[in-house]
mmCIF file of C-alpha atoms and ligand atoms in Angstrom:
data_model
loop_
_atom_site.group_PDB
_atom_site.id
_atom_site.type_symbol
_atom_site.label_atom_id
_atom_site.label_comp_id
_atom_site.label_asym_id
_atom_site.label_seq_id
_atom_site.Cartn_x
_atom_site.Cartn_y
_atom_site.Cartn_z
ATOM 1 C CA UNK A 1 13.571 -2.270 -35.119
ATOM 2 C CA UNK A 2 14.683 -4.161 -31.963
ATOM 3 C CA UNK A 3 13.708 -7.833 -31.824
ATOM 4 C CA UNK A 4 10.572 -8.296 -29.548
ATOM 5 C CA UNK A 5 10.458 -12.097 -29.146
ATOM 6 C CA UNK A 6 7.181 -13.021 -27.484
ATOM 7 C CA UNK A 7 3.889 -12.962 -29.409
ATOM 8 C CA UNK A 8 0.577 -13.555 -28.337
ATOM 9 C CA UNK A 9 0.584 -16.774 -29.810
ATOM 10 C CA UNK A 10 3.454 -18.454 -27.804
ATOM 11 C CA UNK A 11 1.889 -16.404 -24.526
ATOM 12 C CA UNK A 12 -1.538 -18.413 -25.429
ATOM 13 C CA UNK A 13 0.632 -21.521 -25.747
ATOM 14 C CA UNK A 14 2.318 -21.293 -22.776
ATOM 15 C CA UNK A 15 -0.507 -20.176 -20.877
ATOM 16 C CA UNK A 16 -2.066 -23.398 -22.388
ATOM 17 C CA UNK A 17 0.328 -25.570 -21.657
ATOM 18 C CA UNK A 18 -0.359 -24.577 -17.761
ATOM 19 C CA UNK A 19 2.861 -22.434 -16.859
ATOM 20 C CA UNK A 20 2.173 -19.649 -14.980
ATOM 21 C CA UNK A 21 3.923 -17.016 -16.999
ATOM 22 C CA UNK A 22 5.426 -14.493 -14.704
ATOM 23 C CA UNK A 23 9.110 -13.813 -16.830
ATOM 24 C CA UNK A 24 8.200 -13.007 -20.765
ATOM 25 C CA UNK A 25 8.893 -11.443 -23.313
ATOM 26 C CA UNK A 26 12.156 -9.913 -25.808
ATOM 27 C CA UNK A 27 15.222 -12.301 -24.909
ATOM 28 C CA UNK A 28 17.694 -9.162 -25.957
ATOM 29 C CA UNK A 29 15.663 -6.008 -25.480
ATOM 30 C CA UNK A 30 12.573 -5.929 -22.764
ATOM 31 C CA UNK A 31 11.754 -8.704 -20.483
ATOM 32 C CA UNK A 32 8.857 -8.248 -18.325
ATOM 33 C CA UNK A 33 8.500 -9.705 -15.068
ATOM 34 C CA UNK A 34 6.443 -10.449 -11.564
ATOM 35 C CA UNK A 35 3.199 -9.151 -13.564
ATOM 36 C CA UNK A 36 0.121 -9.303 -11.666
ATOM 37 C CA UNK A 37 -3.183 -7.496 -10.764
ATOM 38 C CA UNK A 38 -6.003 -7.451 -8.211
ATOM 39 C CA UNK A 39 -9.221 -9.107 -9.133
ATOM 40 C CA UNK A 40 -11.807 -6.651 -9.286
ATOM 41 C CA UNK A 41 -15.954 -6.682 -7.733
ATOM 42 C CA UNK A 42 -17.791 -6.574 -11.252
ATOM 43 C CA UNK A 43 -16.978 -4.725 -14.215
ATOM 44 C CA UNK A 44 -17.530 -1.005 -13.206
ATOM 45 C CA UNK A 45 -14.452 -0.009 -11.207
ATOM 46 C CA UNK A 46 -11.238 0.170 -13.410
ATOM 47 C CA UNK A 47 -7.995 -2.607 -12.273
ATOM 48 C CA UNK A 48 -4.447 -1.697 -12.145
ATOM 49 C CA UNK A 49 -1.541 -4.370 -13.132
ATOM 50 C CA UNK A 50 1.564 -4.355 -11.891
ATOM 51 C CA UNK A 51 5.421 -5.755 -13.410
ATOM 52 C CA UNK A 52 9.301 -4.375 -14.053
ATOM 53 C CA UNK A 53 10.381 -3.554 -17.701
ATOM 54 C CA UNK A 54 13.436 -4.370 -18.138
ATOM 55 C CA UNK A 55 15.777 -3.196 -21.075
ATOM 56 C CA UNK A 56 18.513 -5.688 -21.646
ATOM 57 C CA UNK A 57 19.547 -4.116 -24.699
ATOM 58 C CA UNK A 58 21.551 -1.534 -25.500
ATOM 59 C CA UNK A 59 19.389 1.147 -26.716
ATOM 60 C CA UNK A 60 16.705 3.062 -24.749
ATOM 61 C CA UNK A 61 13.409 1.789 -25.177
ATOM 62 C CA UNK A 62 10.340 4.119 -24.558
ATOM 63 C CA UNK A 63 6.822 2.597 -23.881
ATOM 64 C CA UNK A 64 4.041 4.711 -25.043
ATOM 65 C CA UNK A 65 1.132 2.779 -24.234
ATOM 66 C CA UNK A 66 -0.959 -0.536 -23.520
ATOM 67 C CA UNK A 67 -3.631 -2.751 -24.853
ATOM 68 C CA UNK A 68 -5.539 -5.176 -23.791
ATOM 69 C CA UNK A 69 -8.696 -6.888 -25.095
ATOM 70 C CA UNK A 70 -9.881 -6.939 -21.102
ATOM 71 C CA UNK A 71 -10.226 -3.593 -20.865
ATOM 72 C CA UNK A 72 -11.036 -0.291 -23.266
ATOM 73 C CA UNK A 73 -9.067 2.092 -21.961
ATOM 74 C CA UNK A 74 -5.784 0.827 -20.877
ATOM 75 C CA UNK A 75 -3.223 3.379 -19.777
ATOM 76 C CA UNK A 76 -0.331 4.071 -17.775
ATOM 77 C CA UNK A 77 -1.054 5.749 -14.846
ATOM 78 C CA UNK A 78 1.240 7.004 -12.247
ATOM 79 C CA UNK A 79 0.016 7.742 -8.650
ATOM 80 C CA UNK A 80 1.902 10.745 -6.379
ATOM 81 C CA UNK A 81 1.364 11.527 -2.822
ATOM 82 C CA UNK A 82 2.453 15.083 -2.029
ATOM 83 C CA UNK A 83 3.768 16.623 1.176
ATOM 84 C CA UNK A 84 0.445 17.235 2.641
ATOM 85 C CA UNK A 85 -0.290 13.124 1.531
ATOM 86 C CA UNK A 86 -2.852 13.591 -0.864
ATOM 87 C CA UNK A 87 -2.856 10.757 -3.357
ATOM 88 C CA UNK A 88 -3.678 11.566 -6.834
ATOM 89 C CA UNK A 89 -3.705 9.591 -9.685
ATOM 90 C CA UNK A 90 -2.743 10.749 -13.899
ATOM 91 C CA UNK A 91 -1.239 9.539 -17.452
ATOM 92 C CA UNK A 92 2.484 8.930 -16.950
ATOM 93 C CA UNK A 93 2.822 9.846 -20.623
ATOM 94 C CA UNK A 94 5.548 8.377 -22.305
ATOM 95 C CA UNK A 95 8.164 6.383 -20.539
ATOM 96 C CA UNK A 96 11.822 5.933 -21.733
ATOM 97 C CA UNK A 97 13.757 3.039 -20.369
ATOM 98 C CA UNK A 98 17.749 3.300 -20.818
ATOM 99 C CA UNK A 99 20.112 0.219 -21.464
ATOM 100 C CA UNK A 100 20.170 -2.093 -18.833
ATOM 101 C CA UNK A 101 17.731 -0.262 -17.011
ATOM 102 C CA UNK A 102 14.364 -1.311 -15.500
ATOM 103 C CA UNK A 103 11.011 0.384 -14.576
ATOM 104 C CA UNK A 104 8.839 -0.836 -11.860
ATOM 105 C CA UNK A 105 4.623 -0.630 -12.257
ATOM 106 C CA UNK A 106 4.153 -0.895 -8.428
ATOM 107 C CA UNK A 107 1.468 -0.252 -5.882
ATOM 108 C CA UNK A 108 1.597 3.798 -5.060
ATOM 109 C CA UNK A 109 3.769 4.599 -8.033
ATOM 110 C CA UNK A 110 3.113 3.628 -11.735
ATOM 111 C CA UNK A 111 0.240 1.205 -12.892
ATOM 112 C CA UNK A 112 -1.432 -0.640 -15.726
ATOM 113 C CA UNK A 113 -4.757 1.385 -15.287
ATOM 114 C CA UNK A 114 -7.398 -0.501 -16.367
ATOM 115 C CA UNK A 115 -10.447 1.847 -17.414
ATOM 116 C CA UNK A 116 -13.584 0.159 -18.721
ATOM 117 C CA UNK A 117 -13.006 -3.444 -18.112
ATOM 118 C CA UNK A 118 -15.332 -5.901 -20.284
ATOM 119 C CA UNK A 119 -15.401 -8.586 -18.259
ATOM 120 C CA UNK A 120 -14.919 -8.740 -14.197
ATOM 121 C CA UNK A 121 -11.364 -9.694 -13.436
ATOM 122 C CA UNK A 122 -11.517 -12.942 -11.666
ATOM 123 C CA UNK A 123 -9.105 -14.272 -9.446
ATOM 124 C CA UNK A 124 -7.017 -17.642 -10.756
ATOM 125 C CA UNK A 125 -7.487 -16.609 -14.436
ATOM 126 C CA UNK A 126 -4.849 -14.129 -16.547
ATOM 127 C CA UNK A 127 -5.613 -12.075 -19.095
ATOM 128 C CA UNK A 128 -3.090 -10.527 -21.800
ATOM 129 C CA UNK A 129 -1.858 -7.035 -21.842
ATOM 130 C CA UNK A 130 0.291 -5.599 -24.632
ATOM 131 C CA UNK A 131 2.765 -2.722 -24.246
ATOM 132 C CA UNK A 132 3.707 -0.801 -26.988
ATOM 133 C CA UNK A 133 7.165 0.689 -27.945
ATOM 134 C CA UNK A 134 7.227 3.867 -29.788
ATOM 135 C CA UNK A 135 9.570 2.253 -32.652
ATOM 136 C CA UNK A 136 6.206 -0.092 -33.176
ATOM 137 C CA UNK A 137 7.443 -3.206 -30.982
ATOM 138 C CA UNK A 138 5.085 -4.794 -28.522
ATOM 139 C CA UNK A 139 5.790 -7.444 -25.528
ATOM 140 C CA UNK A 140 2.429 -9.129 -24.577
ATOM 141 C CA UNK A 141 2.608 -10.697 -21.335
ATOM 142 C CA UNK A 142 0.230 -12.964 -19.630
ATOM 143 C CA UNK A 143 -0.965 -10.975 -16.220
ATOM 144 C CA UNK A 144 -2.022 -13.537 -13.273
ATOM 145 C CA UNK A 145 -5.291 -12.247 -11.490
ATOM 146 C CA UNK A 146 -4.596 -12.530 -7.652
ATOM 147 C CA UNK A 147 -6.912 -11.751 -4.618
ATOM 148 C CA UNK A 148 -8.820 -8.585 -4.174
ATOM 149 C CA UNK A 149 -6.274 -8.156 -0.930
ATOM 150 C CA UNK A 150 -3.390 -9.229 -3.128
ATOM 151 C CA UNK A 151 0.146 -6.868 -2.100
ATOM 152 C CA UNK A 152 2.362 -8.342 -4.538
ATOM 153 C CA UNK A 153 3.350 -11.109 -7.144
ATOM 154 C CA UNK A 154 4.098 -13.507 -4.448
ATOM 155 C CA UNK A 155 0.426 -13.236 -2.994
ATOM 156 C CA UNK B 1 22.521 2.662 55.446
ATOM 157 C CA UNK B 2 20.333 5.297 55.749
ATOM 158 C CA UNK B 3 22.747 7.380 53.610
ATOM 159 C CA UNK B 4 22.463 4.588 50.789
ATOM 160 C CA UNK B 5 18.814 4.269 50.743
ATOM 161 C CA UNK B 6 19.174 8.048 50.268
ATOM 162 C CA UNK B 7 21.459 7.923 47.274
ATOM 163 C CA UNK B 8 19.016 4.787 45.636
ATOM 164 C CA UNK B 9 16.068 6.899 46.005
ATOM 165 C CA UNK B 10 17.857 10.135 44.562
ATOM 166 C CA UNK B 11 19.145 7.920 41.776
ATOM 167 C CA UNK B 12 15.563 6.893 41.259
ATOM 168 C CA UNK B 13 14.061 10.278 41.121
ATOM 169 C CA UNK B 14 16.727 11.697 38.696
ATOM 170 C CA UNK B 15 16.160 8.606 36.110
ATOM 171 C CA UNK B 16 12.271 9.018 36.417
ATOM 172 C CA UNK B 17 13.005 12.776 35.650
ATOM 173 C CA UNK B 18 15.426 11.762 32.775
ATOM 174 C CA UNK B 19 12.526 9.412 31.187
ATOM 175 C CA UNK B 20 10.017 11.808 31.421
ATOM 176 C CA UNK B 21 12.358 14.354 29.748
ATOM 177 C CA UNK B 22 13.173 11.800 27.210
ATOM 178 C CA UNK B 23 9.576 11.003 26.548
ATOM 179 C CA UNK B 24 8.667 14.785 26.378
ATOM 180 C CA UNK B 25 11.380 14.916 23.786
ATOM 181 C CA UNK B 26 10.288 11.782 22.007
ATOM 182 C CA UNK B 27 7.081 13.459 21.552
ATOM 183 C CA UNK B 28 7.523 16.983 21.291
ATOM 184 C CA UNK B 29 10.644 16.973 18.754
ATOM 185 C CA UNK B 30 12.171 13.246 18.485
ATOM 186 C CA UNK B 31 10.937 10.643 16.077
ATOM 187 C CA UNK B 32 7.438 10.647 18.135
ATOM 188 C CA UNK B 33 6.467 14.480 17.238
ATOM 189 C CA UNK B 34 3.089 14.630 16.145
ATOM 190 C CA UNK B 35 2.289 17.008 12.736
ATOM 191 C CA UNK B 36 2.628 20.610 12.868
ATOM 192 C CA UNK B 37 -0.837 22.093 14.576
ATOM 193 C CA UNK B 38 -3.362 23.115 11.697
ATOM 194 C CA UNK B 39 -2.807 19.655 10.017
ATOM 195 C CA UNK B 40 -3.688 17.641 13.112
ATOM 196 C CA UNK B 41 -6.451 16.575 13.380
ATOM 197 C CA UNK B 42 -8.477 17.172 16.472
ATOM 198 C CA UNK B 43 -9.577 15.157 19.534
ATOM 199 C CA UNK B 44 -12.026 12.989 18.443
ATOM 200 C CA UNK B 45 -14.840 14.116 21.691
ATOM 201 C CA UNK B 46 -14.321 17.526 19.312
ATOM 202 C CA UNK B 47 -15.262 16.143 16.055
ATOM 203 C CA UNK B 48 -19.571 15.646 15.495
ATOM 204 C CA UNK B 49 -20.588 13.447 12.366
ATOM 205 C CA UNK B 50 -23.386 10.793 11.821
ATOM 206 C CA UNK B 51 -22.267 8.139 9.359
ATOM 207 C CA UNK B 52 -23.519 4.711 9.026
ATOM 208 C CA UNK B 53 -21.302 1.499 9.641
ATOM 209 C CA UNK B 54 -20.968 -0.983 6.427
ATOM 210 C CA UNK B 55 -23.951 -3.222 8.738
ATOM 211 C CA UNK B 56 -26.142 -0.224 9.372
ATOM 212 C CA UNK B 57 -25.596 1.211 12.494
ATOM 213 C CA UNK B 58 -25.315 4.684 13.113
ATOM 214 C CA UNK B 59 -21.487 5.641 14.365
ATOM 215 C CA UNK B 60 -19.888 9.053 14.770
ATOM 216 C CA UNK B 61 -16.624 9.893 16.667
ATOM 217 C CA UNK B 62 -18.131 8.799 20.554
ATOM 218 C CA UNK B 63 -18.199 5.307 18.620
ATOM 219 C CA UNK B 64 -14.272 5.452 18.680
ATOM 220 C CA UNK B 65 -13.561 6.116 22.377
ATOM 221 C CA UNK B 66 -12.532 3.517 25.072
ATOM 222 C CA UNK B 67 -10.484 1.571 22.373
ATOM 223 C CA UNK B 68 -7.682 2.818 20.191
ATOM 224 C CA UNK B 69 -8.700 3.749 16.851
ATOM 225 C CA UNK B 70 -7.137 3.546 13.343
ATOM 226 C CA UNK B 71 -8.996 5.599 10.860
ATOM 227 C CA UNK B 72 -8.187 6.112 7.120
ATOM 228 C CA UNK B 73 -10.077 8.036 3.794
ATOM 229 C CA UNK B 74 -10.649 5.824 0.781
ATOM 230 C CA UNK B 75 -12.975 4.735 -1.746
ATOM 231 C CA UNK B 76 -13.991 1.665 -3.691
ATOM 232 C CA UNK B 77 -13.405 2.420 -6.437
ATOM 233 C CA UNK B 78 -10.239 3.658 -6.198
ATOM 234 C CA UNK B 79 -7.644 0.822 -8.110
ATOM 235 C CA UNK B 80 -4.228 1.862 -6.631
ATOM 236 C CA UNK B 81 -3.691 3.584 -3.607
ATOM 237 C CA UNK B 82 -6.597 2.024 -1.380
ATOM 238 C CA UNK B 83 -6.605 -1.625 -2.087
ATOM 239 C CA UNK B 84 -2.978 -1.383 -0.850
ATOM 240 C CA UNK B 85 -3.577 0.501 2.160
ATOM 241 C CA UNK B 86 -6.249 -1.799 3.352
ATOM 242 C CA UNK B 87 -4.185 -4.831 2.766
ATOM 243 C CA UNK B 88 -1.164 -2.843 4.418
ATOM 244 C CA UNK B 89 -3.728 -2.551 7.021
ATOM 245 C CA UNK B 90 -4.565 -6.203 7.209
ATOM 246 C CA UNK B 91 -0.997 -7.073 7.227
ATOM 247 C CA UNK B 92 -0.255 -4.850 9.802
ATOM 248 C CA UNK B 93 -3.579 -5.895 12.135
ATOM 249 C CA UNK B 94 -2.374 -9.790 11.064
ATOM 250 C CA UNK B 95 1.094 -8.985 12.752
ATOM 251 C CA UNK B 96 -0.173 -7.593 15.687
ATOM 252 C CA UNK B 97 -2.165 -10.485 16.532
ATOM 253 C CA UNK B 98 -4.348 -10.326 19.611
ATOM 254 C CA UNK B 99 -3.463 -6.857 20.545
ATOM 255 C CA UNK B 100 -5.349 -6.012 17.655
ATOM 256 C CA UNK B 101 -8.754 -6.967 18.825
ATOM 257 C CA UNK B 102 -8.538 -3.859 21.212
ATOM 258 C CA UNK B 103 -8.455 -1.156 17.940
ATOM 259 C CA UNK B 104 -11.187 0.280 15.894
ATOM 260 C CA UNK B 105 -10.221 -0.377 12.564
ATOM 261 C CA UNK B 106 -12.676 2.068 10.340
ATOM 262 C CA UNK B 107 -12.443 3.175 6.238
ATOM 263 C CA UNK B 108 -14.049 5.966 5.519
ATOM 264 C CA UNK B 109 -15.307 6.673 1.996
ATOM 265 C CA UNK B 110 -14.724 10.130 0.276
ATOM 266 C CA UNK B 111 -17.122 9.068 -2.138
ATOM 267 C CA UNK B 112 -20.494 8.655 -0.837
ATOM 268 C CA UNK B 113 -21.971 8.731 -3.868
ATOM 269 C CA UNK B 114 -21.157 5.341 -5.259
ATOM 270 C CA UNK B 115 -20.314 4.028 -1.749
ATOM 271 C CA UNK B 116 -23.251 2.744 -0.512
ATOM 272 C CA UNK B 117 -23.354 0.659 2.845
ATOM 273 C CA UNK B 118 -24.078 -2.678 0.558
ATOM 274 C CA UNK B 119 -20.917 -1.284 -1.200
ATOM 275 C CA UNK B 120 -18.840 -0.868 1.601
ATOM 276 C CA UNK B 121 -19.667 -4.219 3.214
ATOM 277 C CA UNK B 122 -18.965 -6.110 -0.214
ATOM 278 C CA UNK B 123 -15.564 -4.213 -0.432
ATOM 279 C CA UNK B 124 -14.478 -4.927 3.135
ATOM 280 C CA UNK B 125 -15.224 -8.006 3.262
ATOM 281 C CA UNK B 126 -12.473 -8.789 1.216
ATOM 282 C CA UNK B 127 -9.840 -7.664 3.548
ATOM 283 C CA UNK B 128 -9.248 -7.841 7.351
ATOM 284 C CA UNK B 129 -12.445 -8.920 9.466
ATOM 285 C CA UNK B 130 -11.864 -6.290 11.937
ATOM 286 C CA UNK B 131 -11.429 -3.317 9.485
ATOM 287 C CA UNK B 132 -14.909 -1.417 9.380
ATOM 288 C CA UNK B 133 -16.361 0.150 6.547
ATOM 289 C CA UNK B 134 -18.088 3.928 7.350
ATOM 290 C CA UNK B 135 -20.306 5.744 4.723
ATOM 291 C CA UNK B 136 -22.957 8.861 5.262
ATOM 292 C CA UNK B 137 -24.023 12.063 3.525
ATOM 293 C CA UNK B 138 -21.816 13.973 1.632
ATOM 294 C CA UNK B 139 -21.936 16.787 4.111
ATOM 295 C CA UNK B 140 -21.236 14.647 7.099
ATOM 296 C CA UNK B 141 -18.214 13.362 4.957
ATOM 297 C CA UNK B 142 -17.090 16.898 4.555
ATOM 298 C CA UNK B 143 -17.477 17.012 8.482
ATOM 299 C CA UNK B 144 -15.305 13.962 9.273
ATOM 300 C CA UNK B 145 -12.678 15.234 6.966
ATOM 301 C CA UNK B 146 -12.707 18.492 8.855
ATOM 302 C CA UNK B 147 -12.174 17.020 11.840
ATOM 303 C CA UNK B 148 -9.070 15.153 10.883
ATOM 304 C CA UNK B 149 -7.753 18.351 8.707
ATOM 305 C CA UNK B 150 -8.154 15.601 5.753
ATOM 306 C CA UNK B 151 -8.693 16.690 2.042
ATOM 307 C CA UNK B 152 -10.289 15.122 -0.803
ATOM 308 C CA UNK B 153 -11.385 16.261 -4.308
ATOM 309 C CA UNK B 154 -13.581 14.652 -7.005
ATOM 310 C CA UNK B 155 -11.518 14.518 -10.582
ATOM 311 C CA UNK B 156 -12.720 13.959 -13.822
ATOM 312 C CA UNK B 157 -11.515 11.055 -15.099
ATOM 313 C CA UNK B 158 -10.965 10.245 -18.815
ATOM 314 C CA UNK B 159 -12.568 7.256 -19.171
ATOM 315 C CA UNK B 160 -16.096 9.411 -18.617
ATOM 316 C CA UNK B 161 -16.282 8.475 -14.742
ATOM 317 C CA UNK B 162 -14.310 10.376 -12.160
ATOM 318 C CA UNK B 163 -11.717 9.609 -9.500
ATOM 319 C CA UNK B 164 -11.024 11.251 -5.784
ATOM 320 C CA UNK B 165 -8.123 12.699 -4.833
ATOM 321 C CA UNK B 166 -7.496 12.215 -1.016
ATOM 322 C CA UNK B 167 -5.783 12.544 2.204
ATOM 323 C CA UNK B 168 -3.906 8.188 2.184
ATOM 324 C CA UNK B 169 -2.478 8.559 5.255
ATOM 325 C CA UNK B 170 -3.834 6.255 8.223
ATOM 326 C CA UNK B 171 -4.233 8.260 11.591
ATOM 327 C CA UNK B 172 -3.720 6.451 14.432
ATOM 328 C CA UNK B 173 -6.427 7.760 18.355
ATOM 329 C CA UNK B 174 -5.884 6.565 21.646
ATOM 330 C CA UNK B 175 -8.378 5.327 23.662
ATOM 331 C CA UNK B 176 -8.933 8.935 25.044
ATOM 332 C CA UNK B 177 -9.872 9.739 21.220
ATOM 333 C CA UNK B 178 -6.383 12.151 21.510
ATOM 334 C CA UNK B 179 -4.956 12.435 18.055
ATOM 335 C CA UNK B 180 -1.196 10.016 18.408
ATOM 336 C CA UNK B 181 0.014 10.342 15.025
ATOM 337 C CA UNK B 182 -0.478 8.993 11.613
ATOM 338 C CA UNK B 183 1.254 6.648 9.004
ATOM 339 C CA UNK B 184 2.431 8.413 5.745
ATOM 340 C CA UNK B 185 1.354 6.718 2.672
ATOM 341 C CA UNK B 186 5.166 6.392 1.545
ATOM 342 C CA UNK B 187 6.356 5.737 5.030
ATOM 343 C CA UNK B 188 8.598 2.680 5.161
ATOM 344 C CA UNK B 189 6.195 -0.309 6.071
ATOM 345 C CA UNK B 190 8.365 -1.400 9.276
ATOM 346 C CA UNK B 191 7.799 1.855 10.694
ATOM 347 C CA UNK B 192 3.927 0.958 10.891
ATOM 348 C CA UNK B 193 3.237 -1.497 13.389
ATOM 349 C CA UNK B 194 5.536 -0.076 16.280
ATOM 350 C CA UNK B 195 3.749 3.298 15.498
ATOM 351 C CA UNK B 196 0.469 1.387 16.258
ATOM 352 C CA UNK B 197 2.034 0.087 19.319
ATOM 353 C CA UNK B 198 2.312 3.401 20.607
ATOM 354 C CA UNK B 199 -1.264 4.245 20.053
ATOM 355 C CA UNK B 200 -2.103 1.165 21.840
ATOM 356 C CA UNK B 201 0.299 1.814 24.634
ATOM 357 C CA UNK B 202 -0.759 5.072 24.948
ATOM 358 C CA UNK B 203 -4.332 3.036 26.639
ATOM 359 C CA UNK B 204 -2.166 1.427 29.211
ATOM 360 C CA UNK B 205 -0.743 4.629 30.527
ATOM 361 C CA UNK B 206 -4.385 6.525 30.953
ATOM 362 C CA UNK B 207 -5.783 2.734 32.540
ATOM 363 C CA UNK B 208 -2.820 2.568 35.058
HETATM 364 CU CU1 CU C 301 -4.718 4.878 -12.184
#
C-alpha cells in the first residue's frame, strides 16, 4: 500500500490552528491542491468541489470515489458539452492517475458532486472531503467554501 | 489637380469596396460566420413567448429590442455548468464596464418547475446586478427554446431528484433583435468579450 500521509486528524489540526489548507495530503504519492467549492442557497441543490490530484509517485493511482460527512451522496461527476453544446452531466467512474501525472476537478469538466448535502454550504467555512484509492488509501483534504459567484481558488 | 482629386476619390471608393468585401467575408465565412441555418436561432420580432422577469413583470422577445441582448438557458439548480457561466457572464459584463449598461442580460430557466420567480431572484442576486432572471410555463419555455433552436432534457438523477440537460451556450442579439452569434461553452474566455463587442457595435451601425 502506498503511504497516504494526511489524516483527518492533522487536517482538523491544521484547520484549527487557522491555516487555510489549500496543498494536502501524501508527501510521496497524491497531493491535492487549489480545492474549493461554491457555497450553496440551502440544503436542496447538490455542490460541486473543485482541486488537481497529483501523483508524485511512481505508480498509477486510481481514485474510485469520495466521502464526505457534508454530503450523502458524494461522487465524481464529469460534465461534457457536445458539438451541438448541450451540457450534460454523469459518474466519471473510476479514474486512474499515472506517475507524475495530475488530474484537474474543474468547472465544465470533472467535479466533486455533492448530492444530498446535510447542512447548507456556507461561505468562509470548509468542510472535509475524502477520496478514496482503489488499493484502500484515502487523502482527506480540507475544501474552502467560496462565494456563490466564486470562478476559481483564487476567488 | 483635378486629376488627383480623381485618383483620392477612386482610391476611396475601391477601399470602401475592399471593407465591405472584407466584412461580408468576416461574416459570411471568416471568424465572424454565424452557425449553420437550422441551428440559428431566429430574429427575435419572430419568436412569441410570455415569461415572467425574476421581479414579476411580464417579458417576451419585444422586451429585448432597442438594446443588445445576451440570452442564455440554465437552471438553479444546476451545480457545474451554470454557476460558471453566470459568473463568466459577470466577469465579462464587469470588463466591459459602462458599455454594458446598454445590453439585456437575461437567464432563462429550463426548469420551471423548481424555478420559481422568488427562486430566480434569490439565485441572481448573487451574481451580476444587470443579469436578469426569466421564468414561465413549461410550454412557453418549450417556445423560447424553439425560437433560439435550443435543447434541453430533464434526467433522472441518482440521488432521487433529476438534472437538465441543456443548450450552455450564451447567444448574443443586436439591438434589431437579429441573431449575431453565440459564445460556445468551451470557447476560450478571451474570445468572449470582443464577440460581445460586436453585438454591441452592430447598434451603432443601424443608429448611424
Ligand atoms: Cu455533477
Amino acid at each position: 500500500m502506498k503511504k497516504y500521509f494526511l489524516t483527518s486528524t492533522l487536517a482538523a489540526l491544521l484547520t484549527l490552528g487557522g491555516l487555510s489548507v489549500p496543498a494536502l495530503a501524501g508527501p510521496e504519492d497524491v497531493v491535492v491542491e487549489n480545492a474549493w467549492s461554491r457555497a450553496s442557497i440551502g440544503m436542496n441543490r447538490p455542490g460541486a468541489a473543485y482541486m488537481t490530484i497529483r501523483n508524485t509517485g511512481d505508480e498509477p493511482v486510481t481514485l474510485i470515489g469520495l466521502t464526505t460527512p457534508l454530503a450523502m451522496m458524494p461522487e465524481i461527476h464529469e460534465t461534457k458539452t457536445n458539438a451541438e453544446g448541450v451540457s450534460s452531466m454523469s459518474p466519471a467512474g473510476e479514474i486512474a492517475i499515472a506517475p507524475g501525472e495530475s488530474v484537474a476537478l474543474e468547472p465544465g469538466g470533472l467535479h466533486g458532486m455533492l448530492m444530498r448535502l446535510q447542512e447548507p454550504m456556507t461561505e468562509g467555512e470548509t468542510f472535509p472531503l475524502t477520496l478514496l484509492f482503489d488499493d484502500g488509501g484515502e487523502v482527506t483534504v480540507e475544501v474552502p467554501i467560496l462565494g456563490i459567484a466564486a470562478r476559481g481558488p483564487e476567488d | 489637380m483635378r486629376r488627383r482629386a480623381i485618383l483620392v476619390y477612386g482610391a476611396a471608393v475601391v477601399g470602401a469596396v475592399a471593407l465591405m468585401l472584407f466584412v461580408g467575408w468576416w461574416r459570411v465565412d471568416g471568424p465572424g460566420a454565424p452557425a449553420p441555418v437550422g441551428q440559428r436561432p431566429v430574429t427575435l420580432t419572430e419568436m412569441d413567448f410570455r415569461l415572467t422577469d425574476h421581479e414579476g413583470n411580464a417579458v417576451g422577445p419585444e422586451t429585448l429590442i432597442g438594446r443588445p441582448t445576451m440570452a442564455f438557458f440554465g437552471f438553479t439548480y444546476c451545480p457545474d455548468v451554470c454557476p460558471t457561466t453566470l459568473s463568466d457572464i459577470s466577469g465579462w459584463l464587469d470588463d466591459l464596464g459602462d458599455e454594458a449598461d446598454e445590453m439585456n442580460v437575461v437567464f432563462i430557466t429550463v426548469d420551471p418547475e423548481r424555478d420559481t420567480v422568488e427562486t430566480m431572484a434569490e439565485y441572481v442576486g448573487y451574481f451580476h446586478p444587470a443579469i436578469r432572471g426569466w421564468t414561465g410555463p413549461e410550454e412557453q419555455i418549450a417556445r423560447v427554446a424553439d425560437g433560439f433552436r435550443a435543447t434541453y432534457e430533464r434526467v433522472p438523477a441518482e440521488s432521487g431528484d433529476y438534472t437538465m440537460n441543456h443548450t450552455a451556450s450564451v447567444f448574443l442579439f443586436a439591438a434589431s433583435g437579429r441573431f449575431v452569434t453565440m459564445i460556445d461553452y468551451h470557447e476560450p474566455k478571451e474570445f468572449a468579450v470582443p464577440k460581445i463587442r460586436r453585438a454591441l457595435e452592430e447598434e451603432m451601425e443601424g443608429a448611424t
